[in-house]
Amino acid sequence: MAKETILVLGANGQIGTELVEYLRFEYGNVNVIASDIKAPQEVHGPFEQMDVLDVNRLTELVKDHKVTQIYHLAAMLSATAEQKIMLGWELNMTGLINVLNIAVECKVKKVFWPSSIAVFGPSTPKLNTPQYCYTDPSTLYGVSKLAGEHWCNYYFNKFGLDVRSIRYPGLIGYKSVPGGGTTDYAVYIFHEALARGSYDCFLEADTMLPMMYMEDAIRGTVELMEAPAEKIKVRTSYNIAGMSFTPGELAIEIRKTMPEFKITYHPDIRQTYADSWPKSIDDSVARKDWGWNPHFNTSKLVGEMMTHCKDLV
Ligand SMILES: NC(=O)c1ccc[n+]([C@@H]2O[C@H](COP(=O)([O-])OP(=O)(O)OC[C@H]3O[C@@H](n4cnc5c(N)ncnc54)[C@H](O)[C@@H]3O)[C@@H](O)[C@H]2O)c1
């Protein structure tokens, strides 16, 4: 395997924390540089504190370390971006464009940038949402993700940049806390169940959304990046699916190991974002092109979360 130097931007977030650990195990600690605007809680390898909007520092970092791959995760998530729309647009768009330009200038071999199911909107088919369909995002976050998908596709076509992307569903993991998204309830529910025996949910009981266990998302991301370039036919972003459930169904699953668990529902503004998103995703194109295959269903996910979150309480 050719030597790779991998830069992860937004490395201290919910996904970055787990992705860096996975990449360091696979590629070696010193070959994976973590970077974030915030200082990390613990340092396990090379770390650079940096703002992705600082083009000069980012260019210097990529040149000095002869970076061959960038995973660009720094972004403002749906609920937060709705409160700070111009800052959300600036970080989500200018941050991505900086990374794409620097990747072309410095001849970075591959770039990964995550999109989201938030690109879909009220006119999108809700069940088994296809890879190609009408996209009319209703959040600023979704607008920035849809525009970002097309920037990625444009840089692939115009400059030959090998940029790859996945439309993540809601991601559920126990190693870090979520960063202000609409699907965050599906992480907090486990922590609250174990700490208090109850959870007050900000979505209605019957709000079905596509979700995925973090281990599947990280493995899928790295598999996409390691797939031969000729297999990657979609240069906007791939649909991938894990499972779909409602808060009510998740509560029933939790009660199988914790019968006394209680859930209440007080929907807030995030209900309107969730209502515009798909209930389930058709990921047949990703399966066919680069062999995507999830390993976790809802009951396996609940088992893992209850076991691991117990250790944190
Ligand atoms: N977590 C999910 O369920 C989910 C679902 C769909 C898509 N995504 C996408 O995946 C990516 C990562 O998501 P996440 O959940 O890990 O987010 P997060 O909010 O947990 O982490 C983002 C990280 O970026 C850092 N950051 C913010 N501004 C920065 C800046 N100017 N410069 C450098 N770093 C900065 C933050 O400090 C944070 O550590 C985002 O693009 C997000 O839109 C996440």
mmCIF file of C-alpha atoms and ligand atoms in Angstrom:
data_model
loop_
_atom_site.group_PDB
_atom_site.id
_atom_site.type_symbol
_atom_site.label_atom_id
_atom_site.label_comp_id
_atom_site.label_asym_id
_atom_site.label_seq_id
_atom_site.Cartn_x
_atom_site.Cartn_y
_atom_site.Cartn_z
ATOM 1 C CA MET A 1 0.000 0.000 0.000
ATOM 2 C CA ALA A 2 1.406 3.458 -0.961
ATOM 3 C CA LYS A 3 2.160 5.674 2.043
ATOM 4 C CA GLU A 4 -0.779 7.947 2.785
ATOM 5 C CA THR A 5 -0.863 11.088 4.912
ATOM 6 C CA ILE A 6 -4.440 11.744 5.930
ATOM 7 C CA LEU A 7 -5.818 15.026 7.256
ATOM 8 C CA VAL A 8 -9.141 14.982 9.137
ATOM 9 C CA LEU A 9 -10.788 18.413 9.508
ATOM 10 C CA GLY A 10 -13.448 18.736 12.211
ATOM 11 C CA ALA A 11 -11.758 15.796 13.942
ATOM 12 C CA ASN A 12 -13.126 16.435 17.455
ATOM 13 C CA GLY A 13 -16.776 16.062 16.478
ATOM 14 C CA GLN A 14 -19.167 13.119 16.726
ATOM 15 C CA ILE A 15 -17.892 11.456 13.529
ATOM 16 C CA GLY A 16 -14.299 12.722 13.573
ATOM 17 C CA THR A 17 -13.562 11.250 17.009
ATOM 18 C CA GLU A 18 -14.367 7.734 15.765
ATOM 19 C CA LEU A 19 -13.043 8.186 12.230
ATOM 20 C CA VAL A 20 -9.596 9.317 13.432
ATOM 21 C CA GLU A 21 -9.352 6.296 15.754
ATOM 22 C CA TYR A 22 -10.297 3.945 12.877
ATOM 23 C CA LEU A 23 -7.909 5.566 10.371
ATOM 24 C CA ARG A 24 -5.012 5.575 12.875
ATOM 25 C CA PHE A 25 -5.523 1.871 13.503
ATOM 26 C CA GLU A 26 -5.491 1.196 9.751
ATOM 27 C CA TYR A 27 -2.850 3.679 8.512
ATOM 28 C CA GLY A 28 -0.687 4.224 11.629
ATOM 29 C CA ASN A 29 -0.900 6.973 14.246
ATOM 30 C CA VAL A 30 1.656 9.343 12.734
ATOM 31 C CA ASN A 31 0.050 9.208 9.279
ATOM 32 C CA VAL A 32 -3.294 10.635 10.399
ATOM 33 C CA ILE A 33 -3.335 14.331 11.324
ATOM 34 C CA ALA A 34 -6.396 15.397 13.299
ATOM 35 C CA SER A 35 -7.415 19.042 13.100
ATOM 36 C CA ASP A 36 -10.214 21.095 14.644
ATOM 37 C CA ILE A 37 -10.941 24.672 15.685
ATOM 38 C CA LYS A 38 -11.254 23.378 19.287
ATOM 39 C CA ALA A 39 -8.463 21.766 21.268
ATOM 40 C CA PRO A 40 -9.019 18.011 21.804
ATOM 41 C CA GLN A 41 -9.796 16.537 25.239
ATOM 42 C CA GLU A 42 -7.112 13.911 24.772
ATOM 43 C CA VAL A 43 -4.279 13.728 22.235
ATOM 44 C CA HIS A 44 -3.395 10.330 20.748
ATOM 45 C CA GLY A 45 -1.463 11.437 17.667
ATOM 46 C CA PRO A 46 -0.642 14.478 15.512
ATOM 47 C CA PHE A 47 -3.098 17.348 16.091
ATOM 48 C CA GLU A 48 -3.294 20.858 14.593
ATOM 49 C CA GLN A 49 -5.694 23.437 16.006
ATOM 50 C CA MET A 50 -6.987 25.364 12.985
ATOM 51 C CA ASP A 51 -9.997 27.107 11.452
ATOM 52 C CA VAL A 52 -10.926 25.650 8.020
ATOM 53 C CA LEU A 53 -11.773 29.203 6.957
ATOM 54 C CA ASP A 54 -8.073 30.146 7.351
ATOM 55 C CA VAL A 55 -6.942 29.352 3.787
ATOM 56 C CA ASN A 56 -3.283 30.193 4.356
ATOM 57 C CA ARG A 57 -2.837 27.911 7.359
ATOM 58 C CA LEU A 58 -4.773 25.111 5.695
ATOM 59 C CA THR A 59 -2.636 25.364 2.536
ATOM 60 C CA GLU A 60 0.555 25.422 4.624
ATOM 61 C CA LEU A 61 -0.555 22.379 6.595
ATOM 62 C CA VAL A 62 -1.397 20.383 3.465
ATOM 63 C CA LYS A 63 1.916 21.341 1.790
ATOM 64 C CA ASP A 64 4.153 20.880 4.851
ATOM 65 C CA HIS A 65 2.792 17.422 5.621
ATOM 66 C CA LYS A 66 2.436 16.358 1.955
ATOM 67 C CA VAL A 67 -1.172 15.380 2.662
ATOM 68 C CA THR A 68 -2.539 12.755 0.235
ATOM 69 C CA GLN A 69 -6.142 12.479 1.530
ATOM 70 C CA ILE A 70 -8.482 14.927 3.268
ATOM 71 C CA TYR A 71 -11.641 14.025 5.198
ATOM 72 C CA HIS A 72 -13.470 17.340 5.611
ATOM 73 C CA LEU A 73 -16.008 17.044 8.448
ATOM 74 C CA ALA A 74 -16.049 20.586 9.862
ATOM 75 C CA ALA A 75 -19.594 21.938 9.498
ATOM 76 C CA MET A 76 -22.509 23.495 11.325
ATOM 77 C CA LEU A 77 -25.342 20.980 11.768
ATOM 78 C CA SER A 78 -29.063 21.378 11.042
ATOM 79 C CA ALA A 79 -30.513 22.712 14.293
ATOM 80 C CA THR A 80 -27.572 25.052 15.007
ATOM 81 C CA ALA A 81 -27.327 26.370 11.431
ATOM 82 C CA GLU A 82 -31.026 27.279 11.518
ATOM 83 C CA GLN A 83 -30.219 29.639 14.420
ATOM 84 C CA LYS A 84 -27.159 31.180 12.713
ATOM 85 C CA ILE A 85 -27.886 30.988 9.016
ATOM 86 C CA MET A 86 -25.110 33.192 7.615
ATOM 87 C CA LEU A 87 -22.452 31.614 9.829
ATOM 88 C CA GLY A 88 -23.786 28.187 8.832
ATOM 89 C CA TRP A 89 -23.583 29.056 5.148
ATOM 90 C CA GLU A 90 -20.070 30.526 5.533
ATOM 91 C CA LEU A 91 -18.669 27.499 7.363
ATOM 92 C CA ASN A 92 -20.468 24.850 5.314
ATOM 93 C CA MET A 93 -19.809 26.428 1.884
ATOM 94 C CA THR A 94 -16.604 28.481 2.152
ATOM 95 C CA GLY A 95 -15.022 25.721 4.241
ATOM 96 C CA LEU A 96 -15.762 23.151 1.519
ATOM 97 C CA ILE A 97 -14.641 25.409 -1.337
ATOM 98 C CA ASN A 98 -11.361 26.138 0.514
ATOM 99 C CA VAL A 99 -10.730 22.410 0.855
ATOM 100 C CA LEU A 100 -11.563 21.696 -2.808
ATOM 101 C CA ASN A 101 -9.289 24.513 -4.057
ATOM 102 C CA ILE A 102 -6.381 23.509 -1.828
ATOM 103 C CA ALA A 103 -6.811 19.858 -2.836
ATOM 104 C CA VAL A 104 -6.510 20.818 -6.520
ATOM 105 C CA GLU A 105 -3.581 23.209 -5.899
ATOM 106 C CA CYS A 106 -1.647 20.739 -3.737
ATOM 107 C CA LYS A 107 -2.535 17.669 -5.840
ATOM 108 C CA VAL A 108 -4.234 15.871 -2.927
ATOM 109 C CA LYS A 109 -5.188 12.402 -4.219
ATOM 110 C CA LYS A 110 -8.636 12.056 -2.599
ATOM 111 C CA VAL A 111 -11.131 14.137 -0.648
ATOM 112 C CA PHE A 112 -14.080 12.901 1.439
ATOM 113 C CA TRP A 113 -16.905 15.299 2.290
ATOM 114 C CA PRO A 114 -20.168 14.193 3.941
ATOM 115 C CA SER A 115 -23.570 15.242 2.717
ATOM 116 C CA SER A 116 -26.821 14.406 4.522
ATOM 117 C CA ILE A 117 -30.399 13.228 4.129
ATOM 118 C CA ALA A 118 -31.191 16.934 4.761
ATOM 119 C CA VAL A 119 -30.734 17.510 0.988
ATOM 120 C CA PHE A 120 -34.199 15.971 0.619
ATOM 121 C CA GLY A 121 -37.342 17.997 1.217
ATOM 122 C CA PRO A 122 -41.141 18.044 1.168
ATOM 123 C CA SER A 123 -41.357 17.068 -2.527
ATOM 124 C CA THR A 124 -38.966 14.114 -2.192
ATOM 125 C CA PRO A 125 -40.564 10.620 -2.074
ATOM 126 C CA LYS A 126 -40.523 9.741 1.645
ATOM 127 C CA LEU A 127 -40.286 5.962 1.396
ATOM 128 C CA ASN A 128 -37.220 4.330 -0.135
ATOM 129 C CA THR A 129 -36.004 7.729 -1.287
ATOM 130 C CA PRO A 130 -34.098 7.049 -4.512
ATOM 131 C CA GLN A 131 -30.537 8.114 -5.336
ATOM 132 C CA TYR A 132 -31.869 10.459 -8.007
ATOM 133 C CA CYS A 133 -35.091 12.350 -7.220
ATOM 134 C CA TYR A 134 -36.460 15.808 -6.546
ATOM 135 C CA THR A 135 -34.460 17.618 -3.831
ATOM 136 C CA ASP A 136 -35.963 20.713 -2.210
ATOM 137 C CA PRO A 137 -34.267 21.099 1.194
ATOM 138 C CA SER A 138 -36.178 23.119 3.767
ATOM 139 C CA THR A 139 -33.268 23.915 6.108
ATOM 140 C CA LEU A 140 -30.212 26.128 5.524
ATOM 141 C CA TYR A 141 -28.154 23.070 6.401
ATOM 142 C CA GLY A 142 -29.846 21.065 3.628
ATOM 143 C CA VAL A 143 -29.390 23.915 1.148
ATOM 144 C CA SER A 144 -25.655 24.029 1.971
ATOM 145 C CA LYS A 145 -25.351 20.234 1.618
ATOM 146 C CA LEU A 146 -27.135 20.188 -1.748
ATOM 147 C CA ALA A 147 -24.965 23.030 -3.058
ATOM 148 C CA GLY A 148 -21.886 21.252 -1.662
ATOM 149 C CA GLU A 149 -22.764 18.050 -3.528
ATOM 150 C CA HIS A 150 -22.776 19.993 -6.771
ATOM 151 C CA TRP A 151 -19.492 21.763 -5.945
ATOM 152 C CA CYS A 152 -17.923 18.318 -5.445
ATOM 153 C CA ASN A 153 -19.317 17.038 -8.752
ATOM 154 C CA TYR A 154 -18.130 20.217 -10.505
ATOM 155 C CA TYR A 155 -14.566 19.874 -9.171
ATOM 156 C CA PHE A 156 -14.500 16.232 -10.274
ATOM 157 C CA ASN A 157 -15.617 17.138 -13.801
ATOM 158 C CA LYS A 158 -13.612 20.345 -14.192
ATOM 159 C CA PHE A 159 -10.358 19.518 -12.369
ATOM 160 C CA GLY A 160 -10.447 15.713 -12.121
ATOM 161 C CA LEU A 161 -10.393 15.968 -8.306
ATOM 162 C CA ASP A 162 -11.189 12.539 -6.806
ATOM 163 C CA VAL A 163 -13.825 13.731 -4.350
ATOM 164 C CA ARG A 164 -16.205 11.205 -2.782
ATOM 165 C CA SER A 165 -19.267 11.680 -0.627
ATOM 166 C CA ILE A 166 -22.029 9.954 1.338
ATOM 167 C CA ARG A 167 -25.440 11.298 2.370
ATOM 168 C CA TYR A 168 -25.328 10.214 6.019
ATOM 169 C CA PRO A 169 -28.590 9.452 7.793
ATOM 170 C CA GLY A 170 -28.780 10.195 11.557
ATOM 171 C CA LEU A 171 -25.673 8.658 13.146
ATOM 172 C CA ILE A 172 -25.742 6.929 16.514
ATOM 173 C CA GLY A 173 -22.615 6.232 18.515
ATOM 174 C CA TYR A 174 -21.536 6.164 22.160
ATOM 175 C CA LYS A 175 -17.970 7.544 21.938
ATOM 176 C CA SER A 176 -18.887 11.226 21.548
ATOM 177 C CA VAL A 177 -21.863 13.532 21.864
ATOM 178 C CA PRO A 178 -23.790 14.784 18.818
ATOM 179 C CA GLY A 179 -23.217 18.297 17.479
ATOM 180 C CA GLY A 180 -26.673 19.919 17.186
ATOM 181 C CA GLY A 181 -28.611 17.845 14.643
ATOM 182 C CA THR A 182 -32.252 16.766 14.392
ATOM 183 C CA THR A 183 -31.507 13.064 14.896
ATOM 184 C CA ASP A 184 -29.549 13.688 18.149
ATOM 185 C CA TYR A 185 -32.464 12.296 20.196
ATOM 186 C CA ALA A 186 -31.457 8.782 19.158
ATOM 187 C CA VAL A 187 -28.132 9.201 21.025
ATOM 188 C CA TYR A 188 -29.384 11.115 24.084
ATOM 189 C CA ILE A 189 -32.214 8.624 24.676
ATOM 190 C CA PHE A 190 -29.671 5.945 25.706
ATOM 191 C CA HIS A 191 -27.717 8.217 28.063
ATOM 192 C CA GLU A 192 -30.921 9.461 29.725
ATOM 193 C CA ALA A 193 -32.442 5.968 29.918
ATOM 194 C CA LEU A 194 -29.406 4.696 31.804
ATOM 195 C CA ALA A 195 -28.924 7.811 33.950
ATOM 196 C CA ARG A 196 -32.593 8.558 34.806
ATOM 197 C CA GLY A 197 -34.763 5.754 33.466
ATOM 198 C CA SER A 198 -36.706 8.223 31.314
ATOM 199 C CA TYR A 199 -36.351 10.537 28.319
ATOM 200 C CA ASP A 200 -38.254 13.604 27.133
ATOM 201 C CA CYS A 201 -38.097 13.452 23.338
ATOM 202 C CA PHE A 202 -38.098 16.560 21.091
ATOM 203 C CA LEU A 203 -39.729 14.615 18.220
ATOM 204 C CA GLU A 204 -43.195 12.999 18.066
ATOM 205 C CA ALA A 205 -43.523 9.270 18.825
ATOM 206 C CA ASP A 206 -44.246 8.342 15.197
ATOM 207 C CA THR A 207 -41.490 10.352 13.451
ATOM 208 C CA MET A 208 -39.712 7.786 11.318
ATOM 209 C CA LEU A 209 -36.188 8.713 10.171
ATOM 210 C CA PRO A 210 -33.292 6.841 8.545
ATOM 211 C CA MET A 211 -30.521 6.078 11.063
ATOM 212 C CA MET A 212 -27.207 4.256 11.180
ATOM 213 C CA TYR A 213 -24.862 2.876 13.820
ATOM 214 C CA MET A 214 -21.594 4.832 13.839
ATOM 215 C CA GLU A 215 -19.482 1.708 13.298
ATOM 216 C CA ASP A 216 -21.280 1.080 9.978
ATOM 217 C CA ALA A 217 -20.908 4.737 8.943
ATOM 218 C CA ILE A 218 -17.159 4.817 9.644
ATOM 219 C CA ARG A 219 -16.505 1.495 7.919
ATOM 220 C CA GLY A 220 -18.635 2.559 4.922
ATOM 221 C CA THR A 221 -16.817 5.891 4.671
ATOM 222 C CA VAL A 222 -13.383 4.282 4.592
ATOM 223 C CA GLU A 223 -14.593 1.566 2.187
ATOM 224 C CA LEU A 224 -15.836 4.283 -0.173
ATOM 225 C CA MET A 225 -12.460 6.063 0.043
ATOM 226 C CA GLU A 226 -10.541 2.833 -0.569
ATOM 227 C CA ALA A 227 -12.676 1.689 -3.532
ATOM 228 C CA PRO A 228 -11.027 1.888 -6.975
ATOM 229 C CA ALA A 229 -11.830 5.255 -8.591
ATOM 230 C CA GLU A 230 -13.541 3.650 -11.598
ATOM 231 C CA LYS A 231 -16.209 2.156 -9.296
ATOM 232 C CA ILE A 232 -17.269 5.581 -8.040
ATOM 233 C CA LYS A 233 -19.937 6.640 -10.519
ATOM 234 C CA VAL A 234 -21.748 9.187 -8.341
ATOM 235 C CA ARG A 235 -19.693 12.331 -7.701
ATOM 236 C CA THR A 236 -22.422 14.335 -5.994
ATOM 237 C CA SER A 237 -23.121 12.037 -3.018
ATOM 238 C CA TYR A 238 -24.246 8.449 -2.423
ATOM 239 C CA ASN A 239 -27.414 7.438 -0.557
ATOM 240 C CA ILE A 240 -26.605 4.853 2.115
ATOM 241 C CA ALA A 241 -29.045 3.231 4.543
ATOM 242 C CA GLY A 242 -28.791 1.347 7.818
ATOM 243 C CA MET A 243 -32.225 1.172 9.479
ATOM 244 C CA SER A 244 -35.317 3.312 10.041
ATOM 245 C CA PHE A 245 -37.275 3.713 13.279
ATOM 246 C CA THR A 246 -39.476 6.115 15.228
ATOM 247 C CA PRO A 247 -38.839 7.328 18.807
ATOM 248 C CA GLY A 248 -41.781 5.138 19.874
ATOM 249 C CA GLU A 249 -40.246 2.043 18.282
ATOM 250 C CA LEU A 250 -36.852 2.823 19.808
ATOM 251 C CA ALA A 251 -38.469 3.094 23.245
ATOM 252 C CA ILE A 252 -40.116 -0.335 22.778
ATOM 253 C CA GLU A 253 -36.721 -1.817 21.857
ATOM 254 C CA ILE A 254 -35.075 -0.211 24.939
ATOM 255 C CA ARG A 255 -37.849 -1.612 27.176
ATOM 256 C CA LYS A 256 -36.842 -5.139 26.146
ATOM 257 C CA THR A 257 -33.822 -4.754 28.450
ATOM 258 C CA MET A 258 -35.193 -1.960 30.675
ATOM 259 C CA PRO A 259 -38.955 -2.546 31.133
ATOM 260 C CA GLU A 260 -39.340 0.453 33.475
ATOM 261 C CA PHE A 261 -38.077 2.949 30.825
ATOM 262 C CA LYS A 262 -40.471 5.884 30.285
ATOM 263 C CA ILE A 263 -40.600 8.264 27.346
ATOM 264 C CA THR A 264 -42.507 11.559 26.986
ATOM 265 C CA TYR A 265 -42.843 13.726 23.864
ATOM 266 C CA HIS A 266 -42.523 17.518 23.606
ATOM 267 C CA PRO A 267 -41.774 18.250 19.942
ATOM 268 C CA ASP A 268 -39.911 21.485 19.196
ATOM 269 C CA ILE A 269 -38.821 23.195 15.957
ATOM 270 C CA ARG A 270 -36.740 20.124 15.020
ATOM 271 C CA GLN A 271 -40.039 18.306 14.357
ATOM 272 C CA THR A 272 -40.569 20.483 11.258
ATOM 273 C CA TYR A 273 -37.094 19.614 9.914
ATOM 274 C CA ALA A 274 -37.682 15.903 10.544
ATOM 275 C CA ASP A 275 -41.102 16.066 8.864
ATOM 276 C CA SER A 276 -39.475 17.221 5.616
ATOM 277 C CA TRP A 277 -36.921 14.372 5.543
ATOM 278 C CA PRO A 278 -37.220 10.804 4.172
ATOM 279 C CA LYS A 279 -38.447 7.913 6.294
ATOM 280 C CA SER A 280 -36.280 5.344 4.534
ATOM 281 C CA ILE A 281 -33.532 5.392 1.913
ATOM 282 C CA ASP A 282 -32.874 3.345 -1.231
ATOM 283 C CA ASP A 283 -29.124 2.683 -1.238
ATOM 284 C CA SER A 284 -29.046 0.228 -4.154
ATOM 285 C CA VAL A 285 -26.665 2.413 -6.197
ATOM 286 C CA ALA A 286 -24.010 2.444 -3.424
ATOM 287 C CA ARG A 287 -24.451 -1.328 -2.975
ATOM 288 C CA LYS A 288 -23.932 -1.915 -6.697
ATOM 289 C CA ASP A 289 -21.100 0.566 -7.304
ATOM 290 C CA TRP A 290 -18.753 -0.021 -4.345
ATOM 291 C CA GLY A 291 -20.345 -2.831 -2.330
ATOM 292 C CA TRP A 292 -21.960 -0.889 0.550
ATOM 293 C CA ASN A 293 -23.585 -3.230 3.073
ATOM 294 C CA PRO A 294 -24.729 -2.294 6.606
ATOM 295 C CA HIS A 295 -24.075 -4.711 9.502
ATOM 296 C CA PHE A 296 -26.368 -3.245 12.197
ATOM 297 C CA ASN A 297 -30.176 -3.356 12.472
ATOM 298 C CA THR A 298 -32.213 -1.626 15.208
ATOM 299 C CA SER A 299 -32.075 -4.412 17.808
ATOM 300 C CA LYS A 300 -28.321 -4.904 17.362
ATOM 301 C CA LEU A 301 -27.792 -1.141 17.647
ATOM 302 C CA VAL A 302 -29.870 -0.938 20.857
ATOM 303 C CA GLY A 303 -27.898 -3.834 22.368
ATOM 304 C CA GLU A 304 -24.571 -2.104 21.591
ATOM 305 C CA MET A 305 -25.693 1.317 22.834
ATOM 306 C CA MET A 306 -27.157 -0.030 26.104
ATOM 307 C CA THR A 307 -23.965 -1.979 26.819
ATOM 308 C CA HIS A 308 -21.500 0.780 25.992
ATOM 309 C CA CYS A 309 -23.466 3.726 27.424
ATOM 310 C CA LYS A 310 -23.790 1.784 30.715
ATOM 311 C CA ASP A 311 -20.004 1.985 31.051
ATOM 312 C CA LEU A 312 -20.189 5.788 30.733
ATOM 313 C CA VAL A 313 -22.876 6.371 33.400
HETATM 314 N N1 LIG B 1 -23.715 13.299 12.907
HETATM 315 C C1 LIG B 1 -24.671 13.060 12.020
HETATM 316 O O1 LIG B 1 -25.685 12.411 12.319
HETATM 317 C C2 LIG B 1 -24.501 13.557 10.601
HETATM 318 C C3 LIG B 1 -25.491 13.225 9.649
HETATM 319 C C4 LIG B 1 -25.351 13.705 8.350
HETATM 320 C C5 LIG B 1 -24.207 14.427 7.982
HETATM 321 N N2 LIG B 1 -23.260 14.726 8.923
HETATM 322 C C6 LIG B 1 -22.093 15.536 8.491
HETATM 323 O O2 LIG B 1 -20.883 14.947 8.923
HETATM 324 C C7 LIG B 1 -19.938 15.980 9.250
HETATM 325 C C8 LIG B 1 -19.441 15.814 10.678
HETATM 326 O O3 LIG B 1 -20.576 15.791 11.535
HETATM 327 P P1 LIG B 1 -20.449 15.629 13.113
HETATM 328 O O4 LIG B 1 -21.743 15.044 13.571
HETATM 329 O O5 LIG B 1 -19.184 14.975 13.482
HETATM 330 O O6 LIG B 1 -20.438 17.166 13.543
HETATM 331 P P2 LIG B 1 -19.948 17.814 14.921
HETATM 332 O O7 LIG B 1 -20.654 19.108 15.067
HETATM 333 O O8 LIG B 1 -20.022 16.812 16.010
HETATM 334 O O9 LIG B 1 -18.401 18.076 14.607
HETATM 335 C C9 LIG B 1 -17.956 19.100 13.757
HETATM 336 C C10 LIG B 1 -16.567 19.511 14.227
HETATM 337 O O10 LIG B 1 -16.132 20.596 13.391
HETATM 338 C C11 LIG B 1 -15.448 21.503 14.214
HETATM 339 N N3 LIG B 1 -15.472 22.842 13.603
HETATM 340 C C12 LIG B 1 -16.493 23.732 13.601
HETATM 341 N N4 LIG B 1 -16.130 24.848 12.964
HETATM 342 C C13 LIG B 1 -14.863 24.656 12.530
HETATM 343 C C14 LIG B 1 -13.949 25.462 11.809
HETATM 344 N N5 LIG B 1 -14.271 26.698 11.404
HETATM 345 N N6 LIG B 1 -12.730 24.944 11.539
HETATM 346 C C15 LIG B 1 -12.381 23.712 11.969
HETATM 347 N N7 LIG B 1 -13.203 22.910 12.662
HETATM 348 C C16 LIG B 1 -14.433 23.378 12.939
HETATM 349 C C17 LIG B 1 -16.190 21.492 15.541
HETATM 350 O O11 LIG B 1 -15.352 21.979 16.595
HETATM 351 C C18 LIG B 1 -16.527 20.013 15.675
HETATM 352 O O12 LIG B 1 -15.544 19.313 16.416
HETATM 353 C C19 LIG B 1 -20.658 17.304 8.977
HETATM 354 O O13 LIG B 1 -20.386 17.736 7.665
HETATM 355 C C20 LIG B 1 -22.115 16.928 9.091
HETATM 356 O O14 LIG B 1 -22.915 17.794 8.340
HETATM 357 C C21 LIG B 1 -23.385 14.313 10.213
#
